[in-house]
mmCIF file of C-alpha atoms in Angstrom:
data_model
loop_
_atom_site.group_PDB
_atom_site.id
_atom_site.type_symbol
_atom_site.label_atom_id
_atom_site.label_comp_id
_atom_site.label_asym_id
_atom_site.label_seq_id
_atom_site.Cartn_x
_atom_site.Cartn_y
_atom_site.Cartn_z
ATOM 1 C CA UNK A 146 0.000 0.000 0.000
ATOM 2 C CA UNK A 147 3.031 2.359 1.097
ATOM 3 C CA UNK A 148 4.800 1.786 -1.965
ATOM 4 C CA UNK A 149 1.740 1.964 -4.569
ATOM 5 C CA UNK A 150 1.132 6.018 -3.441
ATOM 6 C CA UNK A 151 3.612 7.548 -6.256
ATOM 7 C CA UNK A 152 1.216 10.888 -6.233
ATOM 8 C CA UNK A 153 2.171 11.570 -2.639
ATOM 9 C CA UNK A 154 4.716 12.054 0.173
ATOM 10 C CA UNK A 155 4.336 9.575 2.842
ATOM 11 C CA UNK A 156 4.986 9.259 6.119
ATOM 12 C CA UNK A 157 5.020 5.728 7.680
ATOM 13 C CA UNK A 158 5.093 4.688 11.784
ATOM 14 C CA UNK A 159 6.233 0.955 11.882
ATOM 15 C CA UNK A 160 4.622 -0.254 15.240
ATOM 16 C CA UNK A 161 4.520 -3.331 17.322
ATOM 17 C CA UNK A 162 1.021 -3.388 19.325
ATOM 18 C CA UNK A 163 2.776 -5.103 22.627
ATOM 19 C CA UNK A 164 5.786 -2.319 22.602
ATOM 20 C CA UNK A 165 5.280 0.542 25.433
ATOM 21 C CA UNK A 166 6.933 3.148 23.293
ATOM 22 C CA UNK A 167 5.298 2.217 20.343
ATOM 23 C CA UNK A 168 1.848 3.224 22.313
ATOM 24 C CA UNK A 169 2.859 6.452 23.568
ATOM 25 C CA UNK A 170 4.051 7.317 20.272
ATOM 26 C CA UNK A 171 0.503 6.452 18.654
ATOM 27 C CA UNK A 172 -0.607 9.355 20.704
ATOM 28 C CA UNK A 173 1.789 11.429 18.920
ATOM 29 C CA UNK A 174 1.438 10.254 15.987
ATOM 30 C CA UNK A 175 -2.750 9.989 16.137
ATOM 31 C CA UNK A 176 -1.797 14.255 16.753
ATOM 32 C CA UNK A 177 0.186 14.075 13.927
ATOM 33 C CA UNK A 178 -2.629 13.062 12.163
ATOM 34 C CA UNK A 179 -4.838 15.098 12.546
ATOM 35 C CA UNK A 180 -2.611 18.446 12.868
ATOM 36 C CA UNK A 181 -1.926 17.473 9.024
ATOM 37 C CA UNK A 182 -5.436 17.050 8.160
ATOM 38 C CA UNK A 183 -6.450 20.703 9.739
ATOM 39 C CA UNK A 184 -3.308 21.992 7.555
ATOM 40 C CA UNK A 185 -5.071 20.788 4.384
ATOM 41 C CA UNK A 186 -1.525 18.947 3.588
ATOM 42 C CA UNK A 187 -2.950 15.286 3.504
ATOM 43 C CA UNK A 188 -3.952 15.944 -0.012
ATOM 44 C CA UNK A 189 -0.279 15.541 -0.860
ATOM 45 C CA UNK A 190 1.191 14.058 2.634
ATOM 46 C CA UNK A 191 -0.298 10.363 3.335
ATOM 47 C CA UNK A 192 0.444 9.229 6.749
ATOM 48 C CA UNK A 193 0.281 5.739 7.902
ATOM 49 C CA UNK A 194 1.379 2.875 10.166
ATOM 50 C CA UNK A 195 1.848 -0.525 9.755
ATOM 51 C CA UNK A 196 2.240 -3.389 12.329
ATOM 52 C CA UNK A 197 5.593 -4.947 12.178
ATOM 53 C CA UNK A 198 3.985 -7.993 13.461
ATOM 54 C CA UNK A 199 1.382 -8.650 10.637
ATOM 55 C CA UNK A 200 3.177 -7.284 7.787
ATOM 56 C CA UNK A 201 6.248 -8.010 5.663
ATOM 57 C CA UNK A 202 9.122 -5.444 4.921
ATOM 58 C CA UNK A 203 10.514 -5.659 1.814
ATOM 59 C CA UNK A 204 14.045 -5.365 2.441
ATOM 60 C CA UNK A 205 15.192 -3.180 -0.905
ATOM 61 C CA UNK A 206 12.694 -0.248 0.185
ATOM 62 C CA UNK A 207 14.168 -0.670 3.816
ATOM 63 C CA UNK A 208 17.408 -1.605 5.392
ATOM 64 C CA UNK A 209 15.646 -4.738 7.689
ATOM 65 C CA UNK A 210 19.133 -3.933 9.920
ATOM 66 C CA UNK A 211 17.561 -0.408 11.296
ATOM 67 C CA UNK A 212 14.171 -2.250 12.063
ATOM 68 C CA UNK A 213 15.645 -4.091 15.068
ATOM 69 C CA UNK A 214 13.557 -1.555 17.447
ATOM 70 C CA UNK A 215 10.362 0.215 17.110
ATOM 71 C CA UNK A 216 9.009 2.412 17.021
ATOM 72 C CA UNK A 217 10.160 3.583 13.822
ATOM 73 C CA UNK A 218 9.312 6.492 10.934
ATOM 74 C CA UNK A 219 10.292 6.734 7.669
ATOM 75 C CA UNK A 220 9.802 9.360 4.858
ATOM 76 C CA UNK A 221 9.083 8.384 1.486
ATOM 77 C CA UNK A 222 9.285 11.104 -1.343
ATOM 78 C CA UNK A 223 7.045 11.855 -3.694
ATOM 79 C CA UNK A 224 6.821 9.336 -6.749
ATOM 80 C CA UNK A 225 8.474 6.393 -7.124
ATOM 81 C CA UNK A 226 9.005 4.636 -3.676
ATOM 82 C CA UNK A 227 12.570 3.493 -3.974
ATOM 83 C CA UNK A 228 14.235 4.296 -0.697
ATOM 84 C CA UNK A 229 12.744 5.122 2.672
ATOM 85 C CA UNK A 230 14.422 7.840 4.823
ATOM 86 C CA UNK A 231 15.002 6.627 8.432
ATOM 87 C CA UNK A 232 13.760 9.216 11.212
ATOM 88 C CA UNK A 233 17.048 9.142 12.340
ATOM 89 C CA UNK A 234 17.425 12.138 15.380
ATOM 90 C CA UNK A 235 18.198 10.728 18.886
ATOM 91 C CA UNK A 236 17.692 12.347 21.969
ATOM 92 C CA UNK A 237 20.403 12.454 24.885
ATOM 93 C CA UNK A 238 19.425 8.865 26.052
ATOM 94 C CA UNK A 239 19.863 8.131 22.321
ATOM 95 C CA UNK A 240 16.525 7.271 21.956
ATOM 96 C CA UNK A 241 14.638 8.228 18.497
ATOM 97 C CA UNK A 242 11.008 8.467 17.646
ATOM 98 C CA UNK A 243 9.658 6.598 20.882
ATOM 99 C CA UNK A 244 10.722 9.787 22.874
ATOM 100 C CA UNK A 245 9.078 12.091 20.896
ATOM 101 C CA UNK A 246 6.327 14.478 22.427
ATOM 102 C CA UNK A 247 5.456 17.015 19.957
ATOM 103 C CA UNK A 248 3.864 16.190 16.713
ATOM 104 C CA UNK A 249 5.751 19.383 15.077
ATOM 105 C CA UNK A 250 9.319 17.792 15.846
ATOM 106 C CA UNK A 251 8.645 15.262 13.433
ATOM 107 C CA UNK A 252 7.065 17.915 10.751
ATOM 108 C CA UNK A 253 10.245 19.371 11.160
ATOM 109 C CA UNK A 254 12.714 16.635 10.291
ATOM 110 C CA UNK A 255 10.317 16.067 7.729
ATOM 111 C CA UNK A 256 10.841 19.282 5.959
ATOM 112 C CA UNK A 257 14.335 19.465 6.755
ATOM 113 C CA UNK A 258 15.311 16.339 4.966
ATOM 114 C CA UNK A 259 12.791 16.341 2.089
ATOM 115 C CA UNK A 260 13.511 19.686 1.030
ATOM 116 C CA UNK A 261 14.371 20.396 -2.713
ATOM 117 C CA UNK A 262 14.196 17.634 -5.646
ATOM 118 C CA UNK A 263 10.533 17.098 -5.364
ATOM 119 C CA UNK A 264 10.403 17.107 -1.669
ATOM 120 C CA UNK A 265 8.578 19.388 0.441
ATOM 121 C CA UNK A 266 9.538 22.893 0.551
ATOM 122 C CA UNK A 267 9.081 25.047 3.450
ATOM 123 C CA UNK A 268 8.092 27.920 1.333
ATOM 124 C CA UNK A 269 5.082 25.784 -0.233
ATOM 125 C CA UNK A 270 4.074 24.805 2.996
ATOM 126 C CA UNK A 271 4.214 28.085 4.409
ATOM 127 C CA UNK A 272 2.280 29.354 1.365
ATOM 128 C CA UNK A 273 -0.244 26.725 2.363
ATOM 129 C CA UNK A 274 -0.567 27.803 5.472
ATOM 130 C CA UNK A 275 -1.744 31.926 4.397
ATOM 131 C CA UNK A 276 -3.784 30.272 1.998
ATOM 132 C CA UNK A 277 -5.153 28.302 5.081
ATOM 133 C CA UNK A 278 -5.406 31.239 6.718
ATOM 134 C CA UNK A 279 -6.733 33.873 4.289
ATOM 135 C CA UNK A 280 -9.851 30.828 3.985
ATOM 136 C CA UNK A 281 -10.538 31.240 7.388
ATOM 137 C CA UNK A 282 -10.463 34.653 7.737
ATOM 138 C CA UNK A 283 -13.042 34.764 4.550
ATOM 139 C CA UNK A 284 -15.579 32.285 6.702
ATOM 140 C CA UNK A 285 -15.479 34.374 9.971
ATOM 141 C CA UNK A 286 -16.440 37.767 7.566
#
C-alpha cells in the first residue's frame, strides 16, 4: 500500500502493538494526524502505520538492519518509492522516535530532509498555510 502512493509524500510509523513506546508514540502520531489534516496537507502528505507484526518489509525499500527496534518512521518522497528515509534524530538517552512528544518535531525533520528535488519545501508549505489562513479569515467575515 506504502509503496503503490507515487502521487504523494508519505509518512510511515512501523509499530509493534505489545511495545510501550510504540503506544505512547501512537498518541503522537494519532496528533500528527490530525494536525496534518487541519493543515489541508494530507492531499499531498499520506500518513500511515503498519504493524511490524502482521506485515512483511521488503528489504530493498528498507534496510531490515535499522528495524531491530520500534518504534520507527520513515519518509518516502514523492513518486516512485525506492528508498525510505530513516527518522534518524536521537535524543540524549539516544533514543529516536519513541521519545518524541510534539507532533511538530517530526514535521520538522520532515521538511528538513525532504527539502528540494521534489520534496517538500518550506516555502510551499508556508504558502499553504496563508492560503489556510486567508480561507478562514473569509468564513469568519
Amino acid at each position: 500500500m506504502v509503496l503503490d502512493q507515487t502521487d504523494k509524500h508519505t509518512l510511515l510509523y512501523i509499530y509493534a502493538p505489545t511495545c510501550g513506546h510504540c503506544k505512547r508514540f501512537s498518541v503522537l502520531w494519532n496528533e500528527l494526524c490530525s494536525l496534518i489534516r487541519h493543515l489541508k496537507w494530507d492531499n499531498f502528505i499520506d500518513v500511515m502505520k503498519m504493524d511490524i507484526t502482521k506485515n512483511e518489509i521488503v528489504s530493498k525499500h528498507f534496510q531490515l538492519e535499522t528495524v531491530k527496534f520500534v518504534p520507527e518512521v520513515y519518509y518516502f518522497p514523492l513518486g516512485k518509492k525506492e528508498k525510505a528515509i530513516r527518522f534518524d534524530i536521537l535524543d540524549e538517552f539516544g533514543d529516536g522516535a519513541g521519545r518524541l512528544s510534539d507532533p511538530l518535531d517530526v514535521l520538522d525533520w520532515l521538511i528538513n530532509i525532504s527539502g528540494g528535488d521534489g520534496g517538500l519545501s518550506e516555502e510551499e508549505l508556508l504558502d499553504m498555510l496563508e492560503e489556510l489562513e486567508f480561507e478562514e479569515t473569509d468564513e469568519l467575515e
